[in-house]
Short mmCIF file of C-alpha atoms in Angstrom, two decimals:
data_model
loop_
_atom_site.label_atom_id
_atom_site.label_comp_id
_atom_site.label_asym_id
_atom_site.label_seq_id
_atom_site.Cartn_x
_atom_site.Cartn_y
_atom_site.Cartn_z
CA MET A 1 126.46 104.44 74.92
CA CYS A 2 122.79 102.90 74.79
CA ARG A 3 121.92 99.22 73.94
CA SER A 4 120.52 98.85 70.54
CA LYS A 5 116.70 98.79 70.02
CA TYR A 6 116.85 97.19 66.80
CA HIS A 7 119.41 94.33 66.20
CA PHE A 8 119.32 94.23 62.25
CA ASP A 9 122.82 92.54 62.14
CA GLN A 10 121.47 89.05 62.30
CA ALA A 11 123.59 87.71 59.35
CA ALA A 12 126.76 88.36 61.63
CA THR A 13 125.17 86.67 64.30
CA SER A 14 121.63 85.99 65.70
CA PHE A 15 120.66 88.15 68.73
CA PRO A 16 118.87 87.76 71.00
CA LYS A 17 118.88 83.96 71.18
CA PRO A 18 115.76 82.13 71.77
CA ALA A 19 114.49 81.59 75.39
CA GLY A 20 116.32 78.43 76.96
CA VAL A 21 119.60 78.74 74.87
CA ALA A 22 121.62 80.58 77.55
CA GLU A 23 120.01 78.50 80.19
CA ALA A 24 121.17 75.30 78.42
CA VAL A 25 124.67 76.50 78.07
CA LEU A 26 124.77 77.29 81.90
CA ASP A 27 122.79 74.02 82.77
CA TYR A 28 125.60 71.96 81.04
CA MET A 29 128.48 73.83 82.83
CA GLN A 30 126.71 73.72 86.12
CA ARG A 31 125.25 70.10 86.00
CA LEU A 32 127.03 68.07 83.46
CA GLY A 33 130.46 69.56 82.63
CA ALA A 34 131.89 66.22 81.55
CA ASN A 35 133.96 65.24 78.24
CA PRO A 36 131.83 62.75 76.20
CA GLY A 37 133.31 59.41 75.26
CA ARG A 38 135.97 59.37 78.06
CA GLY A 39 133.94 57.27 80.52
CA ALA A 40 130.74 55.45 81.21
CA TYR A 41 129.83 57.80 84.04
CA ILE A 42 126.47 59.38 83.69
CA GLU A 43 127.68 63.03 83.10
CA SER A 44 129.99 61.73 80.14
CA THR A 45 127.31 59.65 78.40
CA LEU A 46 124.73 62.33 78.79
CA SER A 47 127.11 64.72 77.10
CA GLY A 48 127.69 62.19 74.41
CA GLU A 49 123.80 62.11 73.92
CA LEU A 50 123.61 65.69 73.85
CA LEU A 51 126.05 65.84 70.86
CA PHE A 52 124.08 63.10 69.22
CA ASP A 53 120.82 64.91 69.48
CA CYS A 54 122.42 67.94 67.90
CA ARG A 55 123.68 65.77 65.05
CA GLU A 56 120.37 64.14 64.52
CA LYS A 57 118.46 67.68 64.82
CA ILE A 58 120.72 69.12 62.33
CA GLY A 59 120.52 66.32 60.05
CA ASN A 60 116.67 66.79 60.01
CA ILE A 61 117.12 70.48 59.19
CA ILE A 62 119.71 69.84 56.35
CA GLY A 63 118.16 66.77 54.76
CA ALA A 64 121.05 64.45 55.88
CA SER A 65 120.14 60.96 57.17
CA ASN A 66 123.25 59.71 58.84
CA PRO A 67 124.10 61.59 62.12
CA MET A 68 127.68 60.26 62.06
CA ARG A 69 128.37 62.31 59.04
CA VAL A 70 127.42 65.49 60.77
CA ILE A 71 130.84 66.74 61.93
CA LEU A 72 130.83 69.13 64.74
CA THR A 73 133.37 72.01 64.49
CA SER A 74 134.01 75.40 66.26
CA SER A 75 132.98 77.40 63.32
CA ALA A 76 131.90 77.35 59.61
CA THR A 77 135.34 78.83 58.81
CA LEU A 78 136.91 75.89 60.39
CA ALA A 79 134.51 73.57 58.52
CA LEU A 80 135.32 75.09 55.14
CA ASN A 81 138.96 74.83 55.84
CA MET A 82 138.65 71.12 56.74
CA ALA A 83 136.32 70.50 53.50
CA ILE A 84 138.55 72.40 51.26
CA GLN A 85 142.03 71.55 52.30
CA GLY A 86 140.90 67.98 52.94
CA SER A 87 139.67 67.49 49.35
CA VAL A 88 142.33 69.00 47.05
CA HIS A 89 145.67 67.73 45.85
CA VAL A 90 148.38 69.37 44.32
CA GLY A 91 147.72 70.42 40.75
CA ASP A 92 144.03 70.35 41.17
CA HIS A 93 141.70 73.08 39.49
CA VAL A 94 138.91 74.48 41.59
CA ILE A 95 136.03 76.61 40.62
CA THR A 96 134.28 79.04 42.88
CA THR A 97 132.20 82.21 42.49
CA SER A 98 132.61 85.87 42.91
CA LEU A 99 129.88 85.97 45.62
CA GLU A 100 132.13 84.11 48.39
CA HIS A 101 132.77 85.19 51.79
CA ASN A 102 136.53 85.49 52.89
CA SER A 103 136.02 82.24 54.82
CA THR A 104 136.03 80.40 51.55
CA ILE A 105 137.94 82.77 49.12
CA ARG A 106 141.03 83.29 51.41
CA VAL A 107 141.47 79.50 51.80
CA LEU A 108 141.33 79.00 48.20
CA ARG A 109 143.48 82.04 47.09
CA GLU A 110 145.96 80.81 49.85
CA LEU A 111 146.35 77.38 48.30
CA GLU A 112 146.52 78.98 45.02
CA LEU A 113 149.46 81.33 46.27
CA GLN A 114 151.10 78.25 47.71
CA GLY A 115 151.21 76.78 44.25
CA ARG A 116 148.85 73.88 45.45
CA ILE A 117 145.97 74.48 43.15
CA GLU A 118 144.71 76.53 40.16
CA LEU A 119 141.62 78.69 40.93
CA THR A 120 139.07 80.18 38.62
CA ILE A 121 136.42 82.57 40.15
CA VAL A 122 133.39 82.64 38.01
CA THR A 123 131.58 85.86 38.15
CA VAL A 124 128.02 85.41 39.14
CA ASP A 125 126.11 88.72 39.22
CA PRO A 126 122.95 88.28 41.55
CA ARG A 127 121.09 90.97 39.42
CA ASN A 128 121.17 88.56 36.26
CA GLU A 129 119.72 85.28 35.50
CA PHE A 130 122.14 82.54 36.56
CA ASP A 131 124.25 81.48 33.70
CA LEU A 132 125.56 77.70 33.87
CA SER A 133 127.54 78.03 30.69
CA LEU A 134 130.20 80.25 32.68
CA PHE A 135 130.90 77.18 34.77
CA ASP A 136 131.25 74.95 31.60
CA GLU A 137 133.66 77.65 30.24
CA ALA A 138 135.67 77.55 33.74
CA ARG A 139 136.08 73.79 33.66
CA LYS A 140 139.31 72.26 32.84
CA ALA A 141 140.68 68.77 32.55
CA ASN A 142 142.04 69.02 36.06
CA THR A 143 139.03 70.51 37.57
CA THR A 144 138.28 68.45 40.83
CA LEU A 145 136.15 70.80 43.13
CA LEU A 146 133.49 73.29 43.09
CA VAL A 147 132.96 75.65 46.16
CA CYS A 148 130.07 77.95 46.33
CA ASN A 149 127.87 79.70 48.76
CA HIS A 150 124.18 79.06 48.78
CA ALA A 151 123.28 82.60 49.90
CA SER A 152 125.27 85.73 49.48
CA ASN A 153 125.82 87.61 52.83
CA VAL A 154 125.94 90.73 51.10
CA TRP A 155 122.89 90.64 48.65
CA GLY A 156 120.80 88.13 50.29
CA THR A 157 120.25 86.29 47.07
CA LEU A 158 120.23 82.33 46.40
CA ILE A 159 122.06 80.48 43.73
CA PRO A 160 120.12 77.75 41.96
CA LEU A 161 121.67 75.19 44.26
CA ARG A 162 120.30 72.13 42.75
CA THR A 163 121.19 73.05 39.37
CA LEU A 164 124.73 73.87 40.10
CA MET A 165 125.07 70.49 42.26
CA THR A 166 123.72 68.46 39.32
CA TRP A 167 126.33 70.21 37.03
CA ALA A 168 129.00 69.37 39.40
CA LYS A 169 127.89 65.71 39.80
CA ASN A 170 127.81 65.30 36.02
CA ALA A 171 131.23 66.76 35.71
CA ASN A 172 132.44 64.42 38.59
CA LEU A 173 133.49 67.35 40.74
CA ILE A 174 133.20 67.39 44.59
CA SER A 175 130.81 70.00 45.75
CA ILE A 176 131.45 72.17 48.88
CA VAL A 177 128.60 74.55 49.75
CA ASP A 178 128.93 77.34 52.18
CA GLY A 179 125.42 77.45 53.89
CA SER A 180 126.47 80.11 56.36
CA GLN A 181 123.62 82.50 55.35
CA SER A 182 121.02 79.89 54.34
CA VAL A 183 121.07 76.87 56.93
CA GLY A 184 118.07 77.46 59.24
CA SER A 185 116.62 80.44 56.92
CA VAL A 186 116.00 78.57 53.81
CA LYS A 187 115.00 74.85 53.06
CA ILE A 188 118.11 72.83 52.06
CA SER A 189 118.35 69.13 51.45
CA MET A 190 121.78 67.69 51.09
CA GLU A 191 120.26 64.56 49.67
CA ASP A 192 117.66 66.05 47.36
CA ASP A 193 119.96 68.82 46.25
CA GLY A 194 122.99 66.71 45.88
CA ILE A 195 125.49 68.41 48.11
CA ASP A 196 128.62 66.62 48.80
CA ILE A 197 129.88 68.67 51.88
CA LEU A 198 127.77 71.48 53.52
CA CYS A 199 129.47 73.83 55.97
CA PHE A 200 127.68 76.25 58.21
CA PRO A 201 127.83 77.89 61.63
CA GLY A 202 125.57 77.33 64.65
CA HIS A 203 125.36 80.88 65.62
CA LYS A 204 123.70 82.66 62.67
CA SER A 205 120.34 81.22 61.47
CA LEU A 206 120.49 78.09 63.73
CA LEU A 207 120.24 80.66 66.76
CA GLY A 208 122.88 78.90 68.87
CA PRO A 209 126.03 80.02 70.59
CA MET A 210 129.14 81.29 68.88
CA GLY A 211 131.95 78.66 68.56
CA THR A 212 129.71 76.07 67.02
CA GLY A 213 129.81 74.80 63.45
CA VAL A 214 129.26 71.88 61.10
CA MET A 215 130.76 69.99 58.31
CA ALA A 216 128.05 67.80 57.14
CA ILE A 217 128.87 64.98 54.54
CA HIS A 218 126.33 63.55 52.07
CA PRO A 219 125.45 59.90 53.18
CA ARG A 220 126.98 58.36 49.82
CA PHE A 221 130.01 60.63 49.39
CA ASP A 222 133.06 58.60 48.90
CA MET A 223 135.27 59.23 51.97
CA GLN A 224 138.42 58.26 50.03
CA ARG A 225 137.97 61.89 48.66
CA LEU A 226 138.14 63.91 51.77
CA HIS A 227 141.14 63.55 54.27
CA PRO A 228 141.34 65.17 57.83
CA ILE A 229 143.71 68.13 58.27
CA LEU A 230 143.52 68.03 62.03
CA PHE A 231 144.71 65.17 64.08
CA GLY A 232 144.56 64.06 67.73
CA GLY A 233 142.63 62.37 70.39
CA THR A 234 139.06 61.29 69.63
CA GLY A 235 138.34 58.91 72.80
CA SER A 236 138.37 56.09 70.43
CA HIS A 237 140.72 53.52 69.20
CA SER A 238 143.22 54.70 71.69
CA ALA A 239 145.81 52.00 71.40
CA ASN A 240 146.42 53.15 67.82
CA ILE A 241 148.68 56.14 67.16
CA GLU A 242 147.04 56.79 63.85
CA GLN A 243 143.99 58.91 63.20
CA PRO A 244 140.83 56.84 63.14
CA GLN A 245 139.22 56.51 59.55
CA PHE A 246 135.49 56.38 60.75
CA LEU A 247 133.23 59.18 61.09
CA PRO A 248 132.59 61.47 62.89
CA ASP A 249 135.98 60.83 64.85
CA ALA A 250 138.26 61.12 61.94
CA PHE A 251 137.19 64.87 61.69
CA GLU A 252 136.73 65.48 65.42
CA SER A 253 139.94 65.44 67.26
CA GLY A 254 140.14 67.34 70.49
CA THR A 255 137.38 68.47 72.86
CA LEU A 256 134.36 69.98 71.37
CA ASN A 257 132.71 73.22 72.64
CA ILE A 258 129.94 71.18 74.35
CA PRO A 259 128.48 74.19 76.43
CA GLY A 260 127.93 75.87 72.98
CA PHE A 261 126.38 72.68 71.53
CA ALA A 262 124.02 72.50 74.49
CA GLY A 263 122.91 75.86 73.61
CA LEU A 264 122.53 74.96 70.03
CA ASN A 265 120.82 71.65 70.96
CA CYS A 266 118.09 73.92 72.52
CA SER A 267 117.95 76.49 69.51
CA LEU A 268 117.43 73.52 67.02
CA ASP A 269 114.21 72.65 68.77
CA VAL A 270 112.97 76.15 68.17
CA ILE A 271 113.97 75.99 64.48
CA LEU A 272 112.38 72.60 63.92
CA LYS A 273 109.13 73.80 65.75
CA LYS A 274 108.88 76.85 63.67
CA GLY A 275 109.85 75.05 60.43
CA VAL A 276 112.38 76.43 57.98
CA GLU A 277 109.83 77.11 55.55
CA ASN A 278 107.94 79.43 57.76
CA ILE A 279 111.21 81.22 58.82
CA HIS A 280 112.02 81.64 55.07
CA ILE A 281 108.67 83.24 54.37
CA GLN A 282 109.02 85.61 57.31
CA LYS A 283 112.32 86.69 56.89
CA SER A 284 112.34 87.18 53.08
CA GLY A 285 108.91 88.93 53.45
CA LEU A 286 110.46 91.39 55.97
CA ALA A 287 113.33 92.06 53.66
CA ARG A 288 111.29 92.73 50.67
CA TYR A 289 108.97 94.82 52.77
CA PHE A 290 111.78 96.94 53.83
CA SER A 291 113.46 97.07 50.61
CA ASN A 292 110.09 98.13 48.93
CA ALA A 293 109.63 101.01 51.59
CA LEU A 294 113.33 102.06 51.27
CA SER A 295 113.03 102.52 47.51
CA GLU A 296 110.43 105.25 47.94
CA ILE A 297 113.16 107.40 49.86
CA PRO A 298 114.95 109.08 47.11
CA PHE A 299 118.34 109.56 48.86
CA TYR A 300 119.04 105.84 49.19
CA GLN A 301 120.34 103.52 46.63
CA GLN A 302 119.62 99.87 46.42
CA TYR A 303 121.22 97.43 43.99
CA LEU A 304 118.73 94.65 43.45
CA ASP A 305 115.08 94.11 42.72
CA PRO A 306 113.39 93.37 46.10
CA LYS A 307 111.85 90.17 44.51
CA LEU A 308 115.42 88.63 44.53
CA LEU A 309 115.69 88.78 48.36
CA GLU A 310 115.41 85.58 49.99
CA THR A 311 117.41 85.51 53.25
CA GLY A 312 116.40 88.61 55.35
CA VAL A 313 119.44 90.51 54.03
CA VAL A 314 119.15 94.13 52.30
CA SER A 315 122.19 95.95 51.39
CA PHE A 316 121.90 99.70 50.43
CA ASN A 317 123.73 103.12 50.56
CA HIS A 318 122.79 106.67 51.32
CA MET A 319 123.61 109.03 48.40
CA ARG A 320 125.85 111.60 50.61
CA LEU A 321 126.96 109.66 53.70
CA SER A 322 129.45 106.79 53.52
CA PRO A 323 128.37 103.43 55.02
CA SER A 324 130.35 104.01 58.14
CA GLU A 325 129.05 107.42 58.61
CA LEU A 326 125.48 106.04 58.17
CA GLY A 327 126.29 103.07 60.36
CA ASP A 328 127.56 105.10 63.32
CA LEU A 329 124.62 107.64 62.97
CA LEU A 330 122.14 104.63 63.16
CA GLY A 331 123.87 103.02 66.00
CA LYS A 332 124.68 106.02 68.16
CA ASN A 333 121.67 108.42 67.71
CA HIS A 334 119.00 105.85 66.97
CA GLY A 335 119.74 102.46 68.74
CA VAL A 336 119.92 100.66 65.21
CA ALA A 337 122.29 97.81 64.97
CA CYS A 338 123.71 97.10 61.45
CA ARG A 339 126.84 96.26 59.58
CA VAL A 340 128.70 98.53 57.26
CA GLY A 341 131.50 98.03 54.80
CA LEU A 342 132.52 95.00 52.79
CA HIS A 343 131.10 92.45 54.98
CA CYS A 344 134.24 90.09 54.35
CA SER A 345 133.11 89.63 50.71
CA PRO A 346 135.03 91.96 48.65
CA LEU A 347 134.39 90.11 45.50
CA ALA A 348 130.60 90.38 45.94
CA HIS A 349 130.77 94.07 46.01
CA GLN A 350 133.23 94.20 42.90
CA THR A 351 130.59 92.08 41.23
CA VAL A 352 127.86 94.65 41.76
CA GLY A 353 129.63 97.94 41.87
CA SER A 354 129.77 98.67 45.45
CA PHE A 355 133.40 98.37 45.86
CA PRO A 356 135.57 99.60 47.86
CA ASP A 357 133.19 101.56 50.15
CA GLY A 358 130.86 98.66 50.43
CA THR A 359 127.11 99.12 51.82
CA VAL A 360 125.01 99.34 54.98
CA ARG A 361 123.65 96.01 55.56
CA PHE A 362 120.50 95.23 57.44
CA SER A 363 119.63 91.74 58.30
CA PHE A 364 116.44 90.48 59.95
CA SER A 365 115.35 87.73 62.06
CA ASP A 366 111.88 85.99 61.75
CA SER A 367 111.12 87.55 65.21
CA HIS A 368 111.14 91.22 63.83
CA GLN A 369 107.74 92.55 62.87
CA LYS A 370 106.62 94.89 60.17
CA GLU A 371 106.34 97.53 62.85
CA ASP A 372 110.15 97.36 63.38
CA ILE A 373 110.69 98.00 59.69
CA GLU A 374 108.19 100.81 59.72
CA ASN A 375 110.05 102.60 62.56
CA VAL A 376 113.39 102.30 60.95
CA ILE A 377 112.24 103.53 57.76
CA ASP A 378 110.90 106.68 59.56
CA ILE A 379 114.49 106.80 61.17
CA LEU A 380 116.03 106.45 57.55
CA ARG A 381 113.64 108.98 56.14
CA GLY A 382 114.50 111.48 59.07
CA ILE A 383 118.17 111.36 58.31
CA GLY A 384 117.42 113.31 55.21
CA ALA A 385 119.28 113.72 51.95
CA MET B 1 124.35 35.21 84.66
CA LYS B 2 125.41 36.12 81.44
CA SER B 3 124.78 39.54 79.44
CA ALA B 4 125.80 40.44 75.88
CA VAL B 5 127.94 43.56 75.18
CA ILE B 6 128.19 45.35 71.74
CA LEU B 7 131.37 46.68 70.89
CA PHE B 8 131.63 49.87 68.52
CA HIS B 9 134.42 51.46 66.68
CA SER B 10 133.46 54.64 68.26
CA ASN B 11 131.48 56.07 71.18
CA ASN B 12 129.29 58.06 68.79
CA TYR B 13 127.99 54.75 67.37
CA ALA B 14 127.35 53.30 71.01
CA ILE B 15 125.24 56.46 71.65
CA TRP B 16 123.28 56.18 68.33
CA ALA B 17 122.59 52.64 68.94
CA LYS B 18 121.52 53.35 72.52
CA LYS B 19 119.19 56.08 71.29
CA VAL B 20 117.67 53.61 68.65
CA PHE B 21 117.23 50.77 71.12
CA GLU B 22 115.48 53.14 73.55
CA ARG B 23 113.00 54.03 70.90
CA ILE B 24 112.08 50.57 70.20
CA GLY B 25 111.93 49.66 73.84
CA LEU B 26 114.99 47.46 73.93
CA LEU B 27 116.74 47.77 77.45
CA CYS B 28 120.42 48.57 77.19
CA GLN B 29 123.03 50.32 79.34
CA LEU B 30 126.32 52.01 78.47
CA ILE B 31 129.25 50.57 80.15
CA SER B 32 132.94 50.92 80.05
CA VAL B 33 134.65 48.70 77.67
CA PRO B 34 135.82 45.60 79.66
CA ARG B 35 139.48 45.56 79.67
CA HIS B 36 139.67 41.91 78.58
CA LEU B 37 137.81 42.77 75.40
CA SER B 38 139.52 45.93 74.28
CA SER B 39 142.03 48.49 75.60
CA ASP B 40 139.84 51.24 74.41
CA CYS B 41 138.95 54.07 76.82
CA GLY B 42 135.42 54.35 75.50
CA TYR B 43 132.07 52.56 76.20
CA CYS B 44 130.02 49.75 74.83
CA LEU B 45 126.49 48.81 75.12
CA LYS B 46 125.22 45.95 77.48
CA ILE B 47 121.87 44.11 76.73
CA ASP B 48 120.40 41.05 77.59
CA VAL B 49 121.53 37.84 75.78
CA GLU B 50 118.12 37.11 74.75
CA ASN B 51 117.81 40.31 72.78
CA MET B 52 121.13 39.73 70.92
CA THR B 53 119.14 39.05 67.56
CA THR B 54 116.83 41.95 67.86
CA ALA B 55 119.80 44.29 68.49
CA LYS B 56 121.81 42.79 65.52
CA SER B 57 118.99 43.21 62.93
CA THR B 58 118.10 46.61 64.48
CA LEU B 59 121.69 47.78 64.10
CA GLU B 60 121.81 46.37 60.40
CA THR B 61 118.49 47.88 59.49
CA GLN B 62 119.64 51.27 60.77
CA SER B 63 123.03 51.06 59.28
CA ILE B 64 124.66 51.42 62.49
CA GLU B 65 128.16 50.11 62.16
CA TYR B 66 129.50 48.06 65.10
CA ASP B 67 132.49 46.12 65.88
CA ARG B 68 131.18 42.80 67.39
CA PHE B 69 128.90 41.27 70.00
CA GLU B 70 130.45 39.54 73.00
CA THR B 71 129.08 37.74 76.07
CA ILE B 72 130.30 38.56 79.64
CA GLU B 73 129.66 37.23 83.07
CA ASP B 74 127.68 39.73 85.24
#
């Protein structure tokens, strides 16, 4: 099988990584290779500085001023588990939306099945104007937590984050935001937007290696409201057999994926140099360009107005071929890599009417060009009705 | 000859302080925590005694939490 010529599956993971990322991973493994915080020898302290640099750069990208509150994890999924499971108590009621990825909804559903929480899923249809009154209706006396994604991984749309965070704050709820599809692609500020906890991976729009993730905490968030769910060695307070309370150690037990963070440290420089606003303009522009062009081919169905596309993601279907048939055809015959099916977000498809078959999803990077879009439109047109 | 050491609750804060000190040109060095000061397996920050006041005010301005300052014989 030939390698893909067009990698339009950026929402699953970014590829190719920027120049220098793979070299940074290799350099760490060949030249440093030490565990930070375990000794004052040069390789260990440099490893610690590398992690600090990551925290500080991430803080710059997400508008979080305290690097100690940038908790490094192995994935967004782990970060979301830590945030959700660490902030709920038995009997709490939690509100979420119908646009969530399984990395969020399965955690909440599991807690509900265990009888630990009550859960309300507010239907948020990305085609319609956002309706805050639905959240008011969902709220109960025992509601303590709101969990929502910023950008839909299926539809490429954004929720009005600041509006919803303000609502949560006024209701005295903890807010947890899944930024998996937005951090690095869309400007976000924890402090300005009022996000309590923001979870996201390093390998998607931040362009780093897999096995890297973040749980970032607002500088003024009351840490009495969040407890660790993982315990172990931190290289600090070693005489004490109880988990340290201070950050980031309280939430960073065990050895981190430092080779991965070495790569992320490099890709963060690329993001900061380009500027998230510029990346947003480029990616949303490509998505809208593709969507508008595709709408002129009669045998493809789209679900959203192109103007709503914000993250470089476009979902669509062929009138006759199933998503998997079209995806296989594109991959094997035309070198187009894309994702098909439900994209781990069944409720998002139920909301818009593409369940159970799902969609074909194209997701672009800011490195793609209009010419790439035009070429793939020709391919899609050539497939025929 | 005496030096000052700054002990932190976490190595992460020691590194944060080191980065901030370097940016303002305050000489410092990460060293293993002297055994007589703590049994922790991490490190602390060694500075010149005459820089203690500057170091303390910098840490407080930047909201970098620390445990305490100590003086040690070189």
